[in-house]
Amino acid sequence: MIKYTIETPIAKLPRINEKYLKRFHKLGLNTVRDLLYHFPNRYDDFSKIITIDKLKLNETATIQGEILKIDNTRTFKKRMSLTEALVKDQTGSTKVIWFNQPFLIKNLAEGKRVSLSGKYAIGPKGPYLSNPSYELLTLGKTTTHTAGFVPVYPETIGLGSRFLRYYIKLILPTMALIEESLPSEILKTHNLPNIQTALKNIHFPRNFKSAEEARKRFAFEELFLLQLFVLKQKNKLQQQSSFKIPFNKDLIQTFVKSLPFTLTDAQRKSTWEIIQDLEKSQPMNRLLQGDVGSGKTVVAATALLEVADTGYQAAFMAPTEILAQQHFKEIKKLLNPSPLVKGDRVNGFDIEIGLLTGDEKNVSNKTKIFVGTHALLQGSVKFNNLALVIVDEQHRFGVEQRATLLRNTKIVPHLLSMTATPIPRTLALTIYGDLDISLLNEMPKGRQKIITKIIPPEQRIQAYEFIRREVKTGRQAFVICPRIEPQVNSPSAVNGVNPQLEIDTRKLLWAEVKAVKEEYEKLSEKIFPDLKIDMIHGKIKAKEKEKIMSDFRNKKTDILVSTSVIEVGIDIPNATVMMIEGADRFGLAQLHQFRGRVGRGKHQSYCFLFSTSGETTSRLRAMQKHDNGFELAEKDMEIRGPGQFYGVQQSGLPDLAMASLKDIDLIKSTRHEALELLKKDLELRSYPLLAAKLSQFKKTIHLE
Ligand code: ADP
Ligand code: MG
């Protein structure tokens, strides 16, 4: 006897008016199905049912008995409403107090039998059951809010768990209409409850174990869908064709020999992986991950060279104009090692390298290697045989960006993304699971460990003196200040609030923001009047920025004061001091990127962290302790959870999958099952329900 269907709108449920409907919608709940899939984020354990004489102070328990007396009063001092009751069972009676719920006496009247779950506390006038969850006991009806494992749901104002429990219990019988979409072999192999058992137990479990089993099933299901999604995506790309770039051993050997340094083993291995991908007729979709300073640019240069030498076009994109400029110079230098060879030529092959940014267009129809910003995609260049796209400082090439490119080209170019942000293994196997990953897990020889110090306010002068000494020996320094306009990013954490971030946001609002301009004036007039100081920030025109950077590169400037525009990629090996103001306002990944701007040459380098609040945060301590990006990423995951990683938050992953992004075992088994299933049945023809679920899932997921 099921009254509703899965598709029944919430508006059709009993006693729902406009006001309530809005609140349901606010939680994203529109239909009975949405309610069925609105999972609790925790449970209250009210399963211990005892008689009143067994109540113990500070313990949570359930008692059941009759209301002898109930009344509303007010406290004088706190202006709070109190509802006081006396409840008895066969063993005795106890006082019960509710705070600010005067409406309770409408339902809970003298003589009624009630079930109450809460903590037994002590007050000035003796012990009482404090603010218990309550419900009337009715013959033949099970309890919902007390006396068991009671679900606590994601709520909104005016729509609390009590309401949600009521409605979910009401529509729970519709779960019989839901068909199992997971293959039965998989349920069996992994010991997962079927969909009905899981739905029942995730809402109203008998104990923690059954709740956990249900939760695991849904986490499995969500991750399994994610795996099917990324693996199918990968497969789809592999169906497309790309230009085959034959491996040119002589060319690569000559190039590698021409370099002013020996490649690390990791660089060799990654280059080889890329070269092998380029040889295939399917498009490469690879991510090159290497800590700041690990030498990604030269790996990119090798691939660009191979492609350009074959006669095809290749594009190298950077996120900022400064970085595009730098890459342009660097690629030219790397590919044109001999000053005897005229023009942009390598070993007798004509390779024209062009630069294209928002402000600059320095390309011709002979250009083979296009270096630039995303302006490269904006259609001003007509590529006719674009065979390779390399994107620096990006985790993956977005679906939309790829679509933009494909408008200009018939054949899908090979794609290489490069990033310094470590991708924890769990993420490499999930939201980045459609990418092949190459790892630069080794630094070039001779790099010294950067010395990182949190500087207390009283040591500021010493830090300035230190910088002066470094400059006197010929080195240079960066000073980073938080943005000109305070920017408040407060990404919400997985499963609710992240206290760390909340505090940061408040600090950001209250603290005086140290503007780059002020800092520049202070340093150039008061602190270092004898040194050459310059400043750079996002509001400066590209041309001028370029001049500022090349002045710094050519040692015309000693100290560069900057906002976070300097953050990624900038390579000035002579700079040895990175001083970060307001370091407590930056995230770990960002701080590590800043620090990576020094220690890129042969000189010992330093990173000084100043905190606005004067407080040492766990992030700053982590910076002081770890110099390795991977360790920092692990630490970050510990402090903030996987939801804070780039791309995770935007991914639109359902909650349980999100929460399970740490669970390597679950990730591995879902990946294994997805691979096996797709091997058997790529189009999921024998699994229509699963296919339907997957296409639903696709609509919510967004991997960038
Ligand atoms: P990132 O991986 O951060 O992009 P870069 O490619 O900018 O690093 O390289 C950092 C610096 O290290 C550059 O100055 C580059 O010339 C140098 N470099 C790269 N590979 C090596 C190597 N194998 N040995 C020595 N120096 C290297
Ligand atoms: Mg780089």
XYZ file of C-alpha atoms and ligand atoms in Angstrom:
732
model
C 0.000 0.000 0.000
C 2.201 2.776 -1.325
C 0.537 6.142 -1.550
C 3.199 8.003 -3.460
C 5.522 7.388 -6.355
C 9.155 8.326 -6.644
C 8.223 11.244 -8.863
C 5.544 12.674 -6.577
C 6.378 16.337 -5.977
C 6.895 17.325 -2.388
C 4.053 19.830 -2.804
C 1.654 16.873 -2.920
C 2.653 15.567 0.497
C 0.321 16.260 3.428
C 0.423 19.624 5.197
C 2.942 21.237 2.855
C 2.283 24.910 2.230
C 4.188 27.423 0.110
C 6.409 28.420 2.994
C 7.524 24.870 3.677
C 7.865 24.059 0.021
C 10.388 26.875 -0.363
C 12.439 25.436 2.454
C 12.437 21.984 0.875
C 13.546 23.524 -2.391
C 16.296 25.334 -0.595
C 17.702 21.951 0.385
C 17.417 20.839 -3.221
C 14.449 18.608 -2.438
C 11.712 18.609 -5.060
C 10.380 15.094 -5.278
C 9.886 12.017 -3.169
C 13.028 10.588 -4.751
C 15.052 13.555 -3.520
C 13.747 12.917 -0.017
C 14.674 9.234 -0.222
C 18.179 10.266 -1.213
C 18.513 13.020 1.374
C 20.896 11.146 3.628
C 21.622 11.960 7.268
C 25.074 13.268 8.040
C 25.037 11.642 11.456
C 22.874 9.804 13.977
C 21.992 10.419 17.581
C 22.391 7.259 19.554
C 19.225 7.141 21.653
C 19.110 3.381 21.656
C 19.617 2.957 25.376
C 16.117 2.732 26.859
C 16.079 2.685 30.657
C 13.759 3.206 33.582
C 13.882 6.545 35.370
C 15.634 5.117 38.429
C 18.571 4.138 36.178
C 19.233 7.686 34.884
C 22.858 8.681 35.400
C 24.227 12.223 35.380
C 25.780 13.367 32.084
C 24.616 10.270 30.246
C 22.297 10.249 27.256
C 19.398 7.858 27.463
C 15.770 7.276 26.554
C 13.005 7.080 29.122
C 9.318 6.392 28.524
C 6.528 7.394 30.828
C 3.566 9.621 31.567
C 3.541 13.406 31.867
C 2.349 14.374 35.311
C 2.733 18.114 34.897
C 3.929 20.496 32.175
C 4.224 24.304 32.163
C 5.967 27.214 30.495
C 8.032 29.651 32.571
C 10.653 32.288 31.865
C 14.078 32.799 33.297
C 14.546 36.353 34.544
C 18.139 36.966 33.673
C 18.432 35.295 30.333
C 14.965 36.128 29.062
C 14.673 32.553 27.958
C 11.532 30.496 27.840
C 11.573 27.238 29.764
C 9.167 24.354 29.472
C 9.270 22.285 32.631
C 7.658 18.891 33.001
C 7.478 16.078 35.467
C 7.486 12.609 33.944
C 7.046 9.315 35.744
C 7.308 5.634 35.034
C 6.895 2.606 37.252
C 10.244 3.263 38.962
C 9.981 6.958 39.771
C 9.815 10.433 38.249
C 12.167 13.030 36.816
C 12.128 16.681 35.920
C 12.432 17.527 32.214
C 13.374 20.955 30.854
C 13.160 22.261 27.296
C 14.614 25.633 26.330
C 12.869 28.085 24.005
C 10.226 25.688 22.753
C 7.060 27.054 24.413
C 4.928 25.524 21.638
C 5.646 22.084 23.052
C 2.782 22.231 25.513
C 0.349 22.110 22.612
C 1.370 18.498 21.989
C 2.717 17.330 25.276
C -0.097 17.594 27.773
C -0.620 16.142 31.208
C -1.549 12.478 31.150
C 0.090 11.781 27.767
C 2.590 8.941 27.391
C 5.879 10.087 25.939
C 9.255 8.829 24.854
C 12.127 11.203 25.679
C 15.783 10.976 24.657
C 18.404 13.296 26.017
C 21.093 14.000 28.528
C 20.543 13.825 32.257
C 22.061 17.028 33.607
C 22.362 18.822 36.918
C 21.064 22.334 37.576
C 20.828 24.614 40.632
C 17.587 22.933 41.586
C 18.696 19.366 41.063
C 18.936 16.930 38.158
C 16.737 17.018 35.060
C 16.511 15.573 31.565
C 17.843 18.376 29.402
C 16.202 19.436 26.153
C 15.312 15.884 25.129
C 14.093 14.788 21.763
C 10.461 13.821 22.310
C 7.440 12.102 20.863
C 4.115 10.761 21.965
C 3.893 7.020 22.378
C 1.041 5.566 20.349
C 0.071 1.936 20.460
C 1.201 0.028 17.400
C 3.479 2.804 16.141
C 7.243 2.753 16.219
C 9.211 5.730 17.456
C 10.931 8.117 15.045
C 12.703 10.777 17.068
C 13.666 8.829 20.176
C 14.523 5.350 21.424
C 16.893 4.238 18.661
C 19.395 5.487 16.140
C 17.913 8.788 15.138
C 19.055 10.383 11.880
C 20.259 13.977 11.867
C 19.903 15.498 8.402
C 21.394 18.438 6.565
C 18.895 21.143 7.564
C 17.870 24.654 6.712
C 16.195 27.359 8.787
C 12.652 26.294 9.508
C 13.204 22.781 8.227
C 14.949 20.715 10.845
C 15.623 17.032 11.228
C 12.356 16.469 13.054
C 10.350 17.543 10.038
C 12.597 15.722 7.638
C 12.357 12.525 9.673
C 8.604 12.728 9.635
C 8.391 13.147 5.871
C 11.092 10.640 5.083
C 9.431 8.040 7.247
C 6.164 8.816 5.501
C 7.546 8.222 2.024
C 9.986 5.459 2.934
C 7.690 2.704 1.566
C 8.303 4.123 -1.942
C 11.777 2.623 -1.746
C 10.151 -0.609 -2.922
C 9.695 1.118 -6.281
C 13.393 1.764 -6.705
C 15.128 -0.758 -8.879
C 18.560 -2.037 -8.114
C 21.073 -0.482 -10.482
C 24.240 -2.116 -9.226
C 25.015 -5.474 -10.854
C 24.215 -8.287 -8.455
C 27.696 -9.843 -8.818
C 29.188 -6.615 -7.533
C 26.839 -6.477 -4.552
C 27.797 -10.022 -3.731
C 31.556 -9.662 -4.179
C 31.704 -6.591 -2.002
C 29.153 -7.667 0.526
C 26.933 -4.664 -0.054
C 23.281 -4.442 0.991
C 20.736 -4.177 -1.816
C 19.110 -0.850 -2.535
C 16.032 -1.368 -0.336
C 17.988 -2.506 2.686
C 20.469 0.282 2.165
C 17.805 2.987 1.867
C 16.011 1.776 4.947
C 19.184 1.479 6.985
C 20.722 4.747 5.987
C 17.643 6.560 7.317
C 16.527 4.369 10.161
C 19.255 1.894 11.112
C 19.045 -0.545 13.943
C 22.616 0.153 14.967
C 25.787 1.817 13.754
C 26.845 -1.263 11.862
C 23.782 -1.350 9.646
C 24.073 2.415 9.089
C 27.702 2.011 8.117
C 26.929 -0.811 5.708
C 24.276 1.281 4.035
C 26.588 4.251 3.821
C 29.312 2.117 2.329
C 26.959 0.859 -0.335
C 26.056 4.381 -1.427
C 29.656 5.552 -1.271
C 30.585 2.553 -3.381
C 27.813 3.337 -5.826
C 28.791 6.997 -6.187
C 32.477 6.232 -6.644
C 31.633 3.423 -9.038
C 29.592 5.835 -11.156
C 32.453 8.318 -11.027
C 34.837 5.622 -12.223
C 32.506 4.599 -15.044
C 32.244 8.254 -15.977
C 35.975 9.008 -16.114
C 36.870 5.703 -17.743
C 34.217 6.137 -20.406
C 35.421 9.673 -20.937
C 38.913 8.345 -21.420
C 37.658 5.718 -23.791
C 35.724 8.293 -25.790
C 38.833 10.373 -26.292
C 40.718 7.287 -27.382
C 38.179 6.723 -30.121
C 39.236 10.005 -31.681
C 42.247 10.463 -33.860
C 45.232 12.680 -33.531
C 48.406 13.363 -35.483
C 51.034 10.658 -35.134
C 54.411 12.146 -34.302
C 57.151 9.622 -35.048
C 59.936 9.490 -32.489
C 62.955 11.320 -33.866
C 65.828 9.916 -31.874
C 68.553 12.052 -33.439
C 66.649 15.247 -32.914
C 65.920 14.509 -29.272
C 69.473 13.382 -28.558
C 70.926 16.504 -30.138
C 68.530 18.641 -28.187
C 69.247 16.950 -24.865
C 72.985 17.306 -25.487
C 72.580 20.999 -26.212
C 71.062 21.672 -22.787
C 73.166 23.506 -20.213
C 72.373 20.792 -17.663
C 71.831 17.051 -17.463
C 68.217 15.966 -17.313
C 67.119 14.239 -14.143
C 65.999 10.625 -14.441
C 62.447 11.764 -13.731
C 62.622 14.280 -16.574
C 63.894 11.560 -18.920
C 61.186 9.148 -17.919
C 58.391 11.716 -18.279
C 59.736 12.911 -21.615
C 59.800 9.341 -22.836
C 56.215 8.744 -21.713
C 55.139 11.829 -23.624
C 57.113 10.906 -26.716
C 55.465 7.487 -26.743
C 52.025 9.039 -26.428
C 52.751 11.366 -29.332
C 53.548 8.379 -31.527
C 50.027 7.044 -31.169
C 47.116 7.947 -33.360
C 44.886 8.470 -30.315
C 45.182 11.822 -28.620
C 47.376 12.033 -25.547
C 45.658 13.245 -22.394
C 48.431 13.482 -19.879
C 49.182 15.435 -16.746
C 52.782 16.232 -15.884
C 53.001 16.812 -12.169
C 56.223 18.091 -10.672
C 56.973 20.224 -7.672
C 57.960 23.839 -8.197
C 61.421 23.940 -9.706
C 61.448 20.314 -10.787
C 61.975 21.373 -14.400
C 58.709 20.920 -16.262
C 59.459 23.553 -18.912
C 62.267 21.620 -20.536
C 60.072 18.519 -20.753
C 57.458 20.657 -22.479
C 60.132 22.064 -24.794
C 61.122 18.578 -25.927
C 57.570 17.739 -26.905
C 57.111 21.096 -28.650
C 60.307 20.528 -30.584
C 59.334 17.046 -31.778
C 55.962 18.207 -32.988
C 57.215 21.386 -34.643
C 60.043 19.518 -36.322
C 57.549 17.138 -37.906
C 55.942 20.193 -39.463
C 52.879 20.422 -37.260
C 51.847 23.268 -35.011
C 52.095 23.199 -31.248
C 50.714 25.556 -28.615
C 52.077 26.280 -25.162
C 49.697 28.147 -22.896
C 50.340 29.865 -19.604
C 47.831 31.297 -17.147
C 49.320 34.812 -17.071
C 51.001 37.158 -19.511
C 54.118 37.379 -17.380
C 54.490 33.645 -17.493
C 53.769 33.489 -21.225
C 56.531 36.052 -21.788
C 58.910 34.039 -19.680
C 58.070 30.801 -21.472
C 58.506 32.482 -24.840
C 62.020 33.595 -23.931
C 62.851 30.274 -22.325
C 61.602 28.146 -25.224
C 63.507 30.312 -27.678
C 66.632 29.969 -25.600
C 66.274 26.221 -25.195
C 65.504 25.549 -28.835
C 68.123 27.898 -30.133
C 71.186 26.992 -28.141
C 73.819 28.006 -30.637
C 74.393 31.708 -31.180
C 75.929 30.782 -34.556
C 72.607 29.662 -35.933
C 70.555 32.537 -37.239
C 66.965 33.165 -36.336
C 64.890 30.746 -34.365
C 66.520 27.705 -35.822
C 67.499 24.434 -34.309
C 70.019 22.156 -35.936
C 69.184 23.339 -39.381
C 65.414 22.981 -38.983
C 63.349 26.098 -39.264
C 61.220 26.415 -36.199
C 59.412 29.669 -35.811
C 58.299 30.482 -32.347
C 55.592 33.077 -31.867
C 54.072 34.863 -28.901
C 50.394 35.567 -28.544
C 48.843 37.215 -25.503
C 45.992 39.632 -24.963
C 48.304 42.515 -25.811
C 50.788 41.020 -28.161
C 50.483 39.128 -31.406
C 53.786 38.119 -32.789
C 52.984 35.155 -35.001
C 53.065 34.460 -38.715
C 51.800 31.737 -40.988
C 55.160 30.047 -40.604
C 54.894 29.905 -36.823
C 55.142 26.363 -35.547
C 55.314 26.895 -31.820
C 52.758 29.291 -30.381
C 53.464 30.456 -26.867
C 50.763 32.478 -25.199
C 47.927 32.912 -22.802
C 44.434 31.591 -23.295
C 44.112 34.317 -25.926
C 45.498 31.560 -28.140
C 42.112 29.928 -28.028
C 40.139 33.042 -28.728
C 40.101 32.367 -32.404
C 42.541 35.011 -33.614
C 44.814 32.260 -34.857
C 43.575 29.783 -37.402
C 45.469 26.612 -36.690
C 45.580 24.253 -39.629
C 47.484 21.363 -38.146
C 47.621 21.841 -34.421
C 49.024 18.595 -33.090
C 49.912 19.429 -29.505
C 48.573 21.685 -26.783
C 50.494 22.124 -23.560
C 48.826 23.974 -20.721
C 51.050 25.139 -17.898
C 49.888 25.387 -14.301
C 46.605 23.717 -14.941
C 45.377 20.359 -13.753
C 43.389 19.478 -16.745
C 42.374 21.012 -19.981
C 38.729 21.920 -19.566
C 35.997 20.364 -21.618
C 34.911 23.782 -22.864
C 38.424 24.847 -23.759
C 38.864 21.655 -25.674
C 35.621 22.297 -27.509
C 36.877 25.775 -28.447
C 40.000 24.250 -29.906
C 38.095 21.633 -31.824
C 36.142 24.331 -33.580
C 39.401 25.295 -35.223
C 40.813 21.869 -35.902
C 39.507 18.720 -37.460
C 41.807 16.402 -35.608
C 42.047 16.316 -31.835
C 45.410 17.628 -30.667
C 47.490 15.793 -28.090
C 47.077 17.406 -24.684
C 49.565 17.835 -21.921
C 48.659 19.687 -18.714
C 51.390 20.638 -16.292
C 50.973 21.411 -12.630
C 53.050 21.861 -9.523
C 50.153 20.962 -7.276
C 50.603 17.424 -6.086
C 47.673 15.226 -6.887
C 47.197 12.775 -4.030
C 46.958 9.239 -5.274
C 43.318 8.971 -4.292
C 42.479 11.902 -6.571
C 44.664 10.622 -9.397
C 42.471 7.531 -9.357
C 39.163 9.377 -9.186
C 38.482 12.863 -10.460
C 41.728 12.821 -12.444
C 41.202 9.199 -13.365
C 40.759 9.920 -17.066
C 44.255 11.400 -17.293
C 47.548 9.592 -17.581
C 49.991 11.014 -15.110
C 53.736 11.562 -15.380
C 55.579 12.476 -12.259
C 58.704 14.564 -11.740
C 59.471 13.242 -8.296
C 63.053 14.379 -8.273
C 64.724 17.775 -8.168
C 67.635 18.787 -10.394
C 70.984 18.108 -8.747
C 72.605 20.658 -6.538
C 69.449 22.347 -5.280
C 69.701 23.404 -1.688
C 66.901 23.100 0.761
C 65.135 26.426 1.179
C 65.318 27.640 4.762
C 61.812 28.601 5.875
C 61.194 30.679 8.997
C 58.134 32.114 10.655
C 59.314 35.579 11.716
C 57.799 37.071 14.876
C 57.101 40.838 14.720
C 60.075 41.707 16.937
C 62.479 40.139 14.455
C 61.280 42.107 11.451
C 64.287 44.470 11.533
C 66.685 41.533 11.527
C 64.882 40.069 8.548
C 65.289 43.375 6.679
C 68.982 43.446 7.568
C 69.289 39.927 6.267
C 67.774 40.962 2.945
C 70.193 43.883 2.743
C 73.150 41.534 3.202
C 71.841 39.176 0.507
C 71.431 42.082 -1.910
C 74.948 43.310 -1.105
C 76.303 39.920 -2.170
C 74.458 40.235 -5.459
C 71.242 38.364 -4.746
C 67.636 39.537 -5.095
C 64.446 39.311 -3.048
C 60.673 39.115 -3.456
C 58.242 40.656 -1.006
C 54.704 39.317 -1.345
C 51.694 41.154 0.068
C 48.122 39.980 0.051
C 46.031 41.376 -2.777
C 45.276 45.068 -3.189
C 41.582 44.443 -2.693
C 41.011 41.976 0.078
C 39.499 38.986 -1.628
C 37.404 36.738 0.441
C 37.441 33.159 -0.673
C 35.595 30.936 1.643
C 35.035 27.684 -0.122
C 32.755 25.581 1.996
C 34.349 22.483 3.331
C 33.174 18.963 2.836
C 30.233 18.211 5.052
C 29.616 21.651 6.322
C 31.623 24.283 7.989
C 35.348 24.519 8.154
C 36.167 26.457 11.308
C 39.659 27.282 10.086
C 38.311 29.066 7.043
C 35.649 30.904 8.965
C 38.244 32.430 11.213
C 40.407 33.345 8.256
C 37.532 35.113 6.560
C 36.818 37.159 9.629
C 40.463 38.057 10.058
C 40.536 39.083 6.464
C 37.666 41.469 7.014
C 39.009 42.980 10.181
C 42.697 43.087 9.633
C 44.167 46.065 7.966
C 45.086 45.032 4.475
C 48.621 45.771 3.614
C 48.509 47.223 0.167
C 51.373 46.580 -2.169
C 51.672 50.284 -2.809
C 52.049 51.124 0.846
C 54.558 48.387 1.275
C 56.496 49.601 -1.728
C 56.604 53.138 -0.376
C 57.612 51.999 3.049
C 60.400 49.776 1.773
C 61.780 52.226 -0.774
C 61.591 55.338 1.425
C 62.167 54.111 4.940
C 63.713 50.661 5.012
C 65.861 50.358 1.916
C 66.365 53.896 0.534
C 69.752 52.733 -0.736
C 68.392 49.781 -2.765
C 66.511 49.546 -6.033
C 62.936 48.528 -5.411
C 60.099 47.963 -7.830
C 56.537 46.780 -7.551
C 54.156 44.698 -9.609
C 50.478 43.879 -9.290
C 47.529 42.847 -11.387
C 46.428 46.389 -12.185
C 49.612 47.221 -14.080
C 49.439 47.058 -17.887
C 50.981 44.011 -19.541
C 53.694 45.946 -21.348
C 54.788 47.613 -18.168
C 54.676 44.335 -16.256
C 56.939 42.822 -18.826
C 59.439 45.645 -18.354
C 59.313 45.310 -14.578
C 59.960 41.573 -14.851
C 62.792 41.919 -17.331
C 64.397 44.623 -15.168
C 64.255 42.233 -12.273
C 65.567 39.376 -14.359
C 68.432 41.590 -15.558
C 69.249 42.578 -11.960
C 68.330 46.210 -12.486
C 66.090 45.804 -9.464
C 67.072 44.352 -6.099
C 63.716 43.823 -4.488
C 60.388 43.193 -6.154
C 57.248 43.901 -4.144
C 54.341 41.926 -5.534
C 50.845 40.584 -5.103
C 50.100 36.994 -5.900
C 50.578 37.694 -9.645
C 54.053 36.346 -9.051
C 52.663 33.137 -7.725
C 53.060 30.589 -10.471
C 55.964 29.632 -12.647
C 58.189 32.706 -12.440
C 61.810 31.642 -12.709
C 64.508 34.036 -11.480
C 67.381 31.838 -10.291
C 69.297 34.776 -8.772
C 66.518 35.560 -6.279
C 67.209 34.023 -2.888
C 64.762 35.609 -0.469
C 61.004 35.203 -0.528
C 59.406 37.320 2.142
C 55.666 36.815 2.560
C 53.563 39.396 4.413
C 50.217 38.232 5.755
C 51.273 34.656 5.154
C 48.412 33.481 7.356
C 45.998 34.644 4.657
C 47.282 32.342 1.962
C 46.572 28.663 1.531
C 49.275 26.038 1.793
C 49.442 25.319 -1.911
C 49.803 29.021 -2.634
C 52.495 29.543 -0.003
C 54.405 26.633 -1.422
C 54.137 28.168 -4.895
C 55.500 31.484 -3.602
C 58.358 29.732 -1.902
C 59.101 27.915 -5.136
C 60.075 31.266 -6.696
C 63.398 31.044 -4.852
C 65.885 28.234 -4.521
C 65.934 27.822 -8.269
C 69.629 28.501 -8.720
C 72.790 27.439 -6.971
C 72.499 29.851 -4.022
C 71.100 29.013 -0.610
C 67.598 30.508 -0.446
C 65.241 31.632 2.290
C 61.527 32.012 2.829
C 60.337 34.360 5.592
C 56.752 34.127 6.744
C 55.089 37.061 8.512
C 51.626 36.670 9.919
C 49.252 39.622 10.178
C 47.618 38.367 13.302
C 50.953 37.560 14.897
C 49.617 34.055 15.297
C 51.360 30.961 14.100
C 48.827 28.850 12.283
C 49.101 25.141 11.611
C 49.608 25.998 7.964
C 52.615 28.194 8.683
C 54.090 25.497 10.885
C 53.525 22.948 8.120
C 55.400 25.272 5.741
C 58.293 25.524 8.150
C 58.443 21.787 8.567
C 57.917 20.440 5.048
C 59.701 21.554 1.918
C 58.256 18.871 -0.270
C 55.022 19.621 -2.100
C 53.745 16.090 -1.748
C 54.093 16.092 2.009
C 52.420 19.484 2.143
C 49.538 18.223 0.037
C 49.051 15.284 2.374
C 49.126 17.718 5.290
C 46.622 19.956 3.528
C 44.338 17.000 2.991
C 44.612 16.257 6.707
C 43.897 19.835 7.765
C 41.171 20.606 5.282
C 39.953 17.379 3.699
C 39.929 16.417 0.008
C 37.198 18.931 -0.785
C 39.702 21.744 -0.704
C 41.822 20.389 -3.502
C 41.715 22.097 -6.801
C 38.999 20.716 -8.974
C 37.325 18.690 -6.247
C 35.026 21.389 -5.043
C 33.909 22.386 -8.506
C 33.366 18.767 -9.472
C 29.811 18.564 -8.148
C 30.515 15.170 -6.656
C 27.772 13.820 -4.433
C 28.517 14.018 -0.705
C 29.392 10.419 -0.032
C 31.774 10.198 -2.966
C 33.330 13.438 -1.786
C 33.766 12.087 1.709
C 35.201 8.855 0.332
C 37.918 10.551 -1.686
C 40.337 9.598 1.063
C 39.437 5.935 1.051
C 42.045 4.341 -1.181
C 40.697 0.795 -0.758
C 37.209 1.737 -1.793
C 38.606 3.766 -4.679
C 40.671 0.860 -5.911
C 37.851 -1.628 -5.750
C 35.387 0.646 -7.537
C 37.958 1.343 -10.233
C 38.642 -2.333 -10.653
C 34.945 -3.158 -10.972
C 34.352 -0.317 -13.418
C 37.251 -1.423 -15.613
C 36.047 -5.031 -15.623
C 32.495 -4.083 -16.418
C 33.453 -1.759 -19.276
C 35.729 -4.437 -20.672
C 32.736 -6.771 -20.851
C 30.140 -4.256 -21.904
C 31.404 -0.819 -22.878
C 27.976 0.590 -23.629
C 26.393 -1.039 -20.583
C 23.758 -2.602 -22.838
C 23.089 -5.423 -20.410
C 22.810 -2.933 -17.566
C 20.156 -0.435 -18.641
C 19.421 0.736 -15.099
C 23.066 1.406 -14.432
C 23.363 3.207 -17.771
C 20.410 5.393 -16.837
C 21.956 6.171 -13.457
C 25.200 7.047 -15.152
C 23.619 9.495 -17.552
C 21.874 11.106 -14.587
C 25.193 11.258 -12.749
C 26.906 12.866 -15.747
C 24.594 15.833 -15.524
C 25.735 16.670 -12.031
C 29.423 16.113 -12.506
C 31.790 18.716 -13.808
C 35.478 17.963 -14.003
C 37.761 20.891 -14.726
P 58.992 24.215 -12.952
O 58.849 22.733 -12.905
O 58.683 24.845 -11.667
O 58.225 24.806 -14.127
P 61.243 25.141 -14.461
O 60.989 24.352 -15.667
O 60.924 26.586 -14.501
O 60.531 24.478 -13.211
O 62.761 24.905 -14.039
C 63.316 25.519 -12.916
C 64.753 25.853 -13.147
O 65.524 24.667 -13.164
C 65.009 26.536 -14.466
O 65.931 27.567 -14.248
C 65.587 25.438 -15.341
O 66.456 25.935 -16.314
C 66.327 24.586 -14.341
N 66.424 23.185 -14.666
C 65.504 22.409 -15.257
N 65.930 21.139 -15.355
C 67.167 21.094 -14.804
C 68.136 20.063 -14.595
N 67.896 18.819 -14.968
N 69.287 20.401 -13.970
C 69.507 21.657 -13.570
N 68.654 22.685 -13.733
C 67.488 22.411 -14.350
Mg 56.836 26.165 -14.524
